[in-house]
C-alpha positions as a printed NumPy array, in Angstrom:
array([[-110.408, -187.453, -133.611],
       [-109.164, -190.698, -132.083],
       [-111.058, -192.014, -128.986],
       [-109.798, -191.467, -125.609],
       [-107.484, -193.791, -124.335],
       [-109.186, -194.394, -121.286],
       [-111.343, -197.909, -121.562],
       [-113.306, -199.463, -119.64 ],
       [-110.726, -202.29 , -117.796],
       [-107.667, -200.159, -118.31 ],
       [-105.952, -197.841, -116.232],
       [-107.724, -194.643, -114.944],
       [-107.361, -192.043, -116.921],
       [-104.777, -190.255, -114.721],
       [-102.846, -193.108, -114.229],
       [ -99.05 , -192.615, -116.105],
       [ -98.25 , -195.746, -117.659],
       [ -97.285, -195.064, -120.919],
       [ -93.818, -194.383, -121.903],
       [ -92.573, -191.492, -124.473],
       [ -92.483, -193.743, -127.368],
       [ -95.58 , -195.438, -126.882],
       [ -97.036, -191.608, -126.29 ],
       [ -95.714, -190.498, -129.5  ],
       [ -97.243, -193.651, -131.345],
       [-100.71 , -192.853, -129.774],
       [-100.797, -189.385, -130.581],
       [ -98.82 , -189.673, -133.653],
       [ -96.257, -186.926, -132.738],
       [ -92.545, -187.488, -132.715],
       [ -91.092, -188.078, -129.49 ],
       [ -89.002, -184.896, -129.744],
       [ -92.045, -182.732, -130.066],
       [ -93.364, -184.647, -126.848],
       [ -90.24 , -183.393, -124.855],
       [ -90.515, -180.144, -127.   ],
       [ -94.378, -179.37 , -125.572],
       [ -92.862, -180.655, -122.074],
       [ -90.445, -177.885, -122.06 ],
       [ -92.644, -175.007, -123.244],
       [ -95.237, -176.296, -120.231],
       [ -98.074, -177.672, -122.726],
       [ -97.867, -180.78 , -121.018],
       [ -96.367, -182.283, -117.989],
       [ -95.719, -185.989, -117.614],
       [ -94.991, -187.385, -114.535],
       [ -91.597, -188.947, -113.902],
       [ -89.917, -192.489, -112.578],
       [ -87.58 , -192.409, -110.098],
       [ -85.225, -192.847, -112.773],
       [ -86.14 , -189.565, -114.587],
       [ -88.343, -191.231, -117.422],
       [ -91.264, -189.925, -118.631],
       [ -94.552, -191.397, -117.734],
       [ -98.004, -190.051, -119.619],
       [-101.563, -190.67 , -118.813],
       [-104.567, -190.94 , -120.874],
       [-105.504, -187.943, -120.08 ],
       [-102.003, -186.664, -121.341],
       [-102.385, -188.599, -124.253],
       [-106.021, -186.889, -124.936],
       [-104.371, -183.197, -124.23 ],
       [-101.641, -183.873, -126.805],
       [-103.721, -185.115, -129.546],
       [-105.643, -181.852, -129.066],
       [-102.551, -179.897, -129.397],
       [-101.819, -181.4  , -132.356],
       [-105.321, -181.023, -133.781],
       [-104.932, -176.983, -133.151],
       [-101.438, -176.663, -134.251],
       [-102.468, -179.083, -137.454],
       [-105.159, -176.579, -137.924],
       [-102.786, -173.744, -138.102],
       [-102.966, -172.453, -134.45 ],
       [ -99.476, -171.221, -133.06 ],
       [ -98.404, -172.507, -129.634],
       [ -99.273, -169.661, -127.877],
       [-102.542, -169.711, -129.691],
       [-102.878, -173.389, -128.11 ],
       [-101.794, -172.368, -124.711],
       [-104.16 , -169.642, -124.49 ],
       [-106.717, -172.075, -125.516],
       [-105.888, -174.469, -123.567],
       [-105.781, -172.265, -120.553],
       [-108.965, -170.882, -121.445],
       [-110.894, -174.421, -121.586],
       [-108.983, -175.061, -117.929],
       [-110.562, -172.132, -116.793],
       [-114.06 , -172.727, -118.006],
       [-114.048, -175.963, -116.746],
       [-113.119, -175.148, -113.188],
       [-116.182, -172.61 , -113.428],
       [-118.146, -175.241, -114.058],
       [-117.203, -177.325, -111.655],
       [-117.24 , -174.495, -109.157],
       [-121.187, -173.695, -110.339],
       [-122.333, -177.311, -110.075],
       [-121.292, -177.285, -106.351],
       [-122.901, -173.727, -105.941],
       [-126.296, -175.066, -107.128],
       [-126.025, -178.396, -105.166],
       [-124.947, -176.044, -102.049],
       [-127.884, -173.769, -102.715],
       [-130.457, -176.78 , -103.279],
       [-129.276, -178.393, -100.125],
       [-129.634, -174.972,  -98.303],
       [-133.576, -174.863,  -99.983],
       [-134.031, -178.492,  -99.099],
       [-132.998, -177.669,  -95.244],
       [-134.968, -174.557,  -95.151],
       [-138.266, -176.394,  -96.238],
       [-137.489, -178.821,  -93.581],
       [-137.264, -176.554,  -90.914],
       [-140.365, -174.604,  -92.239],
       [-142.439, -177.993,  -92.489],
       [-141.32 , -178.605,  -88.585],
       [-142.744, -174.851,  -87.009],
       [-146.101, -175.016,  -85.755],
       [-147.417, -172.107,  -87.987],
       [-145.249, -172.038,  -91.558],
       [-144.255, -168.778,  -92.828],
       [-146.131, -168.109,  -96.114],
       [-143.719, -169.403,  -98.726],
       [-144.139, -165.891, -100.947],
       [-142.452, -164.283,  -98.407],
       [-139.34 , -166.268,  -98.853],
       [-137.333, -165.943, -101.962],
       [-134.723, -168.692, -101.275],
       [-138.204, -171.262, -101.735],
       [-139.565, -169.162, -104.78 ],
       [-140.621, -171.317, -107.587],
       [-138.086, -171.174, -110.704],
       [-139.958, -169.472, -113.23 ],
       [-140.164, -169.625, -116.932],
       [-137.044, -168.644, -118.873],
       [-137.599, -165.149, -120.045],
       [-140.005, -164.306, -117.417],
       [-139.285, -161.434, -114.633],
       [-140.128, -161.748, -110.948],
       [-140.373, -158.319, -108.903],
       [-139.161, -159.091, -105.015],
       [-139.787, -156.549, -102.443],
       [-138.21 , -156.677,  -99.342],
       [-141.273, -156.43 ,  -96.48 ],
       [-141.501, -152.707,  -95.183]])
């Protein structure tokens, strides 16, 4: 597969700088194919004030991925579904990282609050501070009665 278009020292990956002829050359696709993909909603290049299409490095990478998938025999609707699922998985991954960071910040704040108390509670009574167990182990926790 071709290298991503975003290179150090070049434009940022989201900067729409490539005209349709350059985008076609970089992806190995015909300009009319790029227009068709746009009509189908697979890609959305930015537009200049005069209406000209401008593609970003990410658009180029996405077009290359579409070409790779269609070249391997996947139909356009299959490509659309794959791309939707990939975007959804990426959004979930980002949200998971956010939640993990928030959980760690909460745990740290709880540790700091507990260490500032004159008589700290035993850590075993606080489920948020339980140490991470080895994968596959089972921890049974019961709420105090």
